[in-house]
Tab-separated table of C-alpha atoms in Angstrom:
chain	number	residue	atom	x	y	z
T	1	MET	CA	0.033	0.052	0.364
T	2	THR	CA	0.906	3.189	-1.079
T	3	GLU	CA	2.144	6.038	1.802
T	4	THR	CA	-0.363	8.041	0.259
T	5	ALA	CA	-3.272	5.353	0.390
T	6	THR	CA	-2.584	4.716	3.963
T	7	LYS	CA	-2.987	8.443	4.888
T	8	SER	CA	-5.899	9.038	2.819
T	9	TYR	CA	-9.111	10.131	4.160
T	10	PRO	CA	-11.706	8.812	4.044
T	11	ASN	CA	-12.900	5.612	2.108
T	12	VAL	CA	-16.433	5.163	0.760
T	13	ALA	CA	-17.081	3.758	4.085
T	14	GLN	CA	-15.866	6.459	6.424
T	15	SER	CA	-17.287	8.554	4.465
T	16	PHE	CA	-20.697	7.274	5.159
T	17	GLY	CA	-19.847	7.514	8.667
T	18	ILE	CA	-19.123	11.430	8.415
T	19	SER	CA	-22.914	11.595	7.333
T	20	GLY	CA	-24.353	10.014	10.033
T	21	ILE	CA	-22.091	12.401	12.482
T	22	VAL	CA	-23.996	15.395	10.399
T	23	ILE	CA	-26.680	13.899	11.046
T	24	LEU	CA	-26.167	12.363	14.629
T	25	ALA	CA	-25.506	16.162	15.502
T	26	MET	CA	-28.130	17.750	13.279
T	27	LEU	CA	-31.191	15.165	15.749
T	28	LEU	CA	-29.173	15.375	19.096
T	29	PHE	CA	-29.102	19.719	19.013
T	30	SER	CA	-32.788	19.989	18.122
T	31	PRO	CA	-33.658	20.310	20.792
T	32	VAL	CA	-32.090	23.548	21.152
T	33	HIS	CA	-34.155	25.229	18.449
T	34	TYR	CA	-37.383	24.524	19.968
T	35	MET	CA	-35.861	25.224	23.140
T	36	THR	CA	-34.502	28.206	21.907
T	37	ARG	CA	-37.115	29.874	19.174
T	38	HIS	CA	-40.044	31.846	22.329
T	39	VAL	CA	-37.014	33.135	23.894
T	40	ILE	CA	-35.126	34.943	20.611
T	41	GLY	CA	-37.141	34.398	17.770
T	42	LYS	CA	-37.379	31.564	14.498
T	43	GLU	CA	-34.380	32.842	13.186
T	44	GLY	CA	-31.898	33.257	16.549
T	45	SER	CA	-32.460	29.482	17.357
T	46	MET	CA	-32.373	28.176	13.399
T	47	LEU	CA	-28.706	30.121	13.766
T	48	ILE	CA	-27.790	28.936	17.072
T	49	TYR	CA	-28.747	25.456	16.611
T	50	TYR	CA	-27.227	25.468	12.572
T	51	LEU	CA	-24.025	26.759	14.451
T	52	LEU	CA	-23.908	24.545	17.074
T	53	ALA	CA	-24.932	21.295	15.264
T	54	MET	CA	-22.826	22.035	11.509
T	55	GLY	CA	-19.175	23.667	14.350
T	56	VAL	CA	-19.183	20.586	15.620
T	57	SER	CA	-19.753	17.461	13.239
T	58	PHE	CA	-17.125	19.438	11.323
T	59	PHE	CA	-15.235	19.846	14.557
T	60	ILE	CA	-15.121	15.945	15.323
T	61	ILE	CA	-14.510	15.221	11.757
T	62	HIS	CA	-11.703	17.605	11.670
T	63	LEU	CA	-9.781	15.680	14.176
T	64	ILE	CA	-10.394	12.410	13.216
T	65	ARG	CA	-8.956	13.191	9.451
T	66	LYS	CA	-5.886	15.688	11.106
T	67	ARG	CA	-5.540	12.397	13.608
T	68	LYS	CA	-5.139	9.652	10.172
T	69	THR	CA	-3.612	11.897	7.522
T	70	GLY	CA	-1.648	14.823	9.573
T	71	SER	CA	-3.676	17.011	7.363
T	72	SER	CA	-5.245	20.103	8.605
T	73	ALA	CA	-5.255	22.491	5.491
T	74	PHE	CA	-7.507	23.466	3.057
T	75	PHE	CA	-7.215	25.015	-0.131
T	76	PHE	CA	-9.135	28.119	-0.795
T	77	ARG	CA	-7.767	30.014	-4.080
T	78	VAL	CA	-9.336	30.603	-7.524
T	79	ASN	CA	-8.928	31.551	-10.342
T	80	PRO	CA	-11.610	34.845	-10.483
T	81	GLY	CA	-11.848	33.971	-14.172
T	82	ILE	CA	-13.889	30.839	-13.824
T	83	ILE	CA	-16.367	33.019	-10.942
T	84	PRO	CA	-18.990	34.285	-13.005
T	85	PHE	CA	-18.852	31.090	-14.968
T	86	ILE	CA	-19.398	28.547	-11.906
T	87	SER	CA	-22.155	31.593	-10.576
T	88	LEU	CA	-24.364	30.946	-13.907
T	89	GLY	CA	-22.967	27.615	-14.161
T	90	THR	CA	-25.665	26.772	-10.801
T	91	LEU	CA	-28.647	29.824	-11.557
T	92	GLY	CA	-28.604	27.193	-14.726
T	93	LEU	CA	-28.629	24.550	-12.683
T	94	LEU	CA	-31.629	25.444	-10.207
T	95	PHE	CA	-33.834	26.825	-12.270
T	96	GLY	CA	-33.275	24.995	-16.131
T	97	ILE	CA	-32.850	21.150	-13.933
T	98	ILE	CA	-33.535	21.627	-10.773
T	99	THR	CA	-37.011	22.870	-10.233
T	100	PRO	CA	-38.625	20.660	-13.406
T	101	LEU	CA	-36.925	17.865	-11.142
T	102	GLY	CA	-38.759	19.098	-7.907
T	103	LEU	CA	-42.157	20.139	-10.006
T	104	LEU	CA	-42.158	15.722	-10.135
T	105	LEU	CA	-41.991	15.223	-6.173
T	106	PRO	CA	-45.700	16.381	-5.044
T	107	MET	CA	-45.141	17.746	-1.289
T	108	PRO	CA	-47.313	16.848	1.416
T	109	ASP	CA	-48.666	18.998	4.406
T	110	SER	CA	-46.506	19.106	6.875
T	111	ILE	CA	-43.682	19.145	5.123
T	112	LYS	CA	-44.988	21.847	3.366
T	113	LYS	CA	-45.952	23.303	6.794
T	114	MET	CA	-42.001	22.765	7.743
T	115	PHE	CA	-40.650	24.632	4.708
T	116	MET	CA	-42.841	27.619	4.716
T	117	GLU	CA	-41.984	28.431	7.604
T	118	LEU	CA	-38.358	28.808	6.442
T	119	VAL	CA	-39.228	30.009	3.663
T	120	GLN	CA	-40.657	33.272	5.372
T	121	GLN	CA	-37.689	33.739	7.895
T	122	THR	CA	-35.684	36.905	5.698
T	123	GLY	CA	-34.026	38.444	8.636
T	124	PRO	CA	-30.161	39.125	8.631
T	125	MET	CA	-30.055	35.781	10.769
T	126	SER	CA	-31.895	33.597	8.192
T	127	PHE	CA	-29.497	35.652	5.560
T	128	PHE	CA	-26.411	34.381	7.584
T	129	THR	CA	-27.369	30.974	8.262
T	130	MET	CA	-27.945	30.136	4.701
T	131	VAL	CA	-25.894	32.156	2.417
T	132	VAL	CA	-22.792	32.352	4.604
T	133	ALA	CA	-23.028	30.009	7.583
T	134	ALA	CA	-24.202	26.893	5.020
T	135	PRO	CA	-21.649	26.669	2.394
T	136	ILE	CA	-18.187	27.638	4.206
T	137	PHE	CA	-18.903	24.471	7.025
T	138	GLU	CA	-21.015	22.292	4.523
T	139	GLU	CA	-18.042	22.807	1.031
T	140	LEU	CA	-15.906	22.078	4.641
T	141	ILE	CA	-16.943	18.752	5.354
T	142	PHE	CA	-18.007	17.205	1.947
T	143	ARG	CA	-15.783	18.799	-0.299
T	144	GLY	CA	-12.524	19.538	2.037
T	145	ILE	CA	-12.943	16.975	3.853
T	146	ILE	CA	-15.143	14.498	2.426
T	147	LEU	CA	-14.225	14.410	-1.970
T	148	ASP	CA	-10.546	15.665	-1.185
T	149	GLY	CA	-9.997	12.075	0.522
T	150	LEU	CA	-11.761	10.619	-1.565
T	151	LEU	CA	-10.344	11.556	-4.765
T	152	LYS	CA	-7.079	10.475	-3.572
T	153	LYS	CA	-8.485	6.758	-3.645
T	154	TYR	CA	-10.847	5.701	-6.483
T	155	THR	CA	-11.354	7.572	-9.677
T	156	PRO	CA	-13.366	10.870	-10.203
T	157	LEU	CA	-16.159	9.492	-11.240
T	158	LYS	CA	-17.216	7.889	-8.446
T	159	SER	CA	-15.935	10.001	-5.494
T	160	ILE	CA	-17.579	13.099	-7.109
T	161	LEU	CA	-21.090	10.624	-7.036
T	162	ILE	CA	-20.757	9.133	-3.705
T	163	SER	CA	-19.691	12.848	-1.844
T	164	ALA	CA	-22.822	14.466	-4.107
T	165	LEU	CA	-25.059	11.548	-3.084
T	166	LEU	CA	-24.289	11.464	0.665
T	167	PHE	CA	-24.538	15.302	0.589
T	168	GLY	CA	-28.054	15.294	-0.998
T	169	LEU	CA	-28.922	12.216	2.249
T	170	VAL	CA	-28.159	14.592	4.805
T	171	HIS	CA	-30.604	17.259	3.897
T	172	LEU	CA	-32.719	13.973	4.919
T	173	ASN	CA	-36.075	15.021	2.482
T	174	PRO	CA	-36.248	14.005	-0.959
T	175	TRP	CA	-36.504	17.960	-2.552
T	176	GLN	CA	-33.635	18.941	-0.967
T	177	PHE	CA	-32.082	15.484	-2.427
T	178	ILE	CA	-31.909	17.141	-5.365
T	179	THR	CA	-31.072	20.289	-5.373
T	180	GLY	CA	-27.814	19.096	-2.656
T	181	PHE	CA	-27.804	15.841	-5.839
T	182	ILE	CA	-27.915	18.032	-8.161
T	183	LEU	CA	-24.514	20.796	-6.860
T	184	GLY	CA	-22.593	18.039	-5.080
T	185	ILE	CA	-22.378	16.994	-8.852
T	186	PHE	CA	-21.160	20.341	-9.998
T	187	SER	CA	-19.171	21.258	-7.348
T	188	GLY	CA	-17.625	17.865	-6.738
T	189	TRP	CA	-16.343	18.597	-10.698
T	190	VAL	CA	-15.574	22.293	-9.930
T	191	TYR	CA	-13.294	20.885	-6.946
T	192	TYR	CA	-11.861	17.397	-8.999
T	193	HIS	CA	-10.699	20.221	-11.598
T	194	THR	CA	-9.385	23.184	-9.135
T	195	ARG	CA	-9.072	21.750	-5.983
T	196	SER	CA	-10.389	25.082	-4.747
T	197	LEU	CA	-12.720	25.073	-1.633
T	198	LEU	CA	-13.555	28.996	-2.090
T	199	ALA	CA	-14.729	28.423	-5.828
T	200	CYS	CA	-17.177	25.105	-4.186
T	201	ILE	CA	-18.374	27.149	-1.270
T	202	ILE	CA	-19.299	30.426	-4.184
T	203	ILE	CA	-21.368	27.499	-5.853
T	204	HIS	CA	-23.714	27.014	-2.573
T	205	ALA	CA	-23.851	30.397	-1.393
T	206	THR	CA	-25.086	31.883	-5.093
T	207	ALA	CA	-27.802	28.754	-4.791
T	208	ASN	CA	-28.856	29.171	-0.985
T	209	LEU	CA	-28.421	33.778	-2.142
T	210	THR	CA	-31.344	32.682	-4.445
T	211	GLY	CA	-33.146	31.293	-2.511
T	212	PHE	CA	-32.702	33.763	0.211
T	213	PHE	CA	-33.651	36.551	-2.328
T	214	LEU	CA	-36.713	34.276	-4.572
T	215	ARG	CA	-38.233	35.228	-0.515
T	216	PHE	CA	-38.738	38.772	-1.474
T	217	ILE	CA	-39.624	38.868	-4.963
T	218	VAL	CA	-41.962	35.912	-5.618
T	219	SER	CA	-45.652	37.179	-3.730
T	220	ASP	CA	-47.143	33.416	-3.996
T	221	THR	CA	-44.325	31.840	-0.955
T	222	GLU	CA	-46.164	28.683	-1.942
T	223	SER	CA	-44.940	28.538	-5.631
T	224	LEU	CA	-41.580	28.286	-4.140
T	225	LEU	CA	-42.063	24.854	-3.017
T	226	TYR	CA	-41.921	23.206	-6.417
T	227	ASN	CA	-46.009	23.519	-6.745
T	228	ASN	CA	-46.833	26.444	-7.987
T	229	PRO	CA	-45.242	26.938	-11.319
T	230	ASN	CA	-47.892	28.993	-13.515
T	231	SER	CA	-47.602	31.307	-10.359
T	232	MET	CA	-44.365	31.775	-10.211
T	233	TYR	CA	-43.722	31.871	-14.002
T	234	GLY	CA	-46.481	33.716	-15.257
T	235	GLY	CA	-47.583	30.409	-17.606
T	236	TYR	CA	-46.501	27.147	-18.942
T	237	THR	CA	-45.415	28.974	-21.890
T	238	ASN	CA	-42.875	31.456	-19.620
T	239	PHE	CA	-41.571	28.461	-17.401
T	240	LEU	CA	-41.295	26.650	-20.322
T	241	PHE	CA	-39.466	29.000	-21.758
T	242	VAL	CA	-37.506	30.285	-18.694
T	243	THR	CA	-35.841	26.497	-18.190
T	244	GLY	CA	-34.853	26.057	-21.819
T	245	GLY	CA	-32.486	29.268	-20.988
T	246	CYS	CA	-31.348	28.117	-18.120
T	247	ALA	CA	-30.295	24.551	-19.351
T	248	ALA	CA	-28.973	26.287	-22.639
T	249	LEU	CA	-27.165	28.559	-20.418
T	250	ALA	CA	-25.683	25.714	-17.600
T	251	LEU	CA	-24.365	23.888	-20.508
T	252	VAL	CA	-22.734	27.316	-22.331
T	253	CYS	CA	-21.086	27.904	-18.667
T	254	ILE	CA	-20.050	24.338	-18.478
T	255	TRP	CA	-18.412	24.164	-21.392
T	256	PHE	CA	-16.759	27.369	-21.140
T	257	LEU	CA	-15.458	25.496	-17.510
T	258	ASN	CA	-14.156	22.428	-19.064
T	259	LYS	CA	-12.554	24.101	-22.303
T	260	GLU	CA	-10.410	26.096	-19.198
T	261	PHE	CA	-10.194	22.783	-16.581
T	262	MET	CA	-8.291	21.138	-20.426
T	263	LYS	CA	-6.351	24.281	-21.497
T	264	ARG	CA	-4.876	24.486	-17.346
T	265	SER	CA	-4.586	21.072	-17.686
T	266	ARG	CA	-2.626	21.504	-20.573
T	267	ILE	CA	-0.021	23.207	-19.302
T	268	GLU	CA	0.755	22.120	-15.794
T	269	GLN	CA	1.404	18.786	-18.719
T	270	ALA	CA	4.010	21.023	-19.793
């Protein structure tokens, strides 16, 4: 066994274990959210709950990684030239692929009620939770630790798919699974070519920022829950036009990024 293989972490089984740590922390700290929401409000309690659950998860997983590999470093530098394309590509995937797929899954009233409560939270603490804390902590864990370790042991395709699958699964519902899985594949592909955690954070933050601002733009908040494209887009013709245009935008951005990645690869091999 090579030194690289010996010191790499995690493997597939350990990756599932890491996801289990995240889910367990979410469950263990959930009472904090319910106990504090009447004291500091729903948004403040959600922020505290999230920081505790994900902060403790990352701390534990990071310690395990450091003990097994001796490494505690993360690479953040990103080529500024790709930022517009990863951001626009994210928007294209959201509205061109993820939203139409979400329409195929009818949402029970109990789940809709839970999402409606989240959609109605539009304050600065919700913004910080969604757009700052979530992209940082989740990308550190799922791309910075899980995917980075898997890439040292397995093929890029297998590594990216496993990390994206786990990223979708920890959201614990089919609707966010779709978003997490598809964006996880996109982020994983970008990470494989750049090893830039910042690029993945930008992708994640772009997706969450879009969802946050849609709370202000869309008057019928139920249409945000993938139930009413007619209301959200102003008609099915507009829906098809926007979906097709966004899918095309995603493909153009992916084509450009792939071209840029291949060019950089040739330069490094020269």
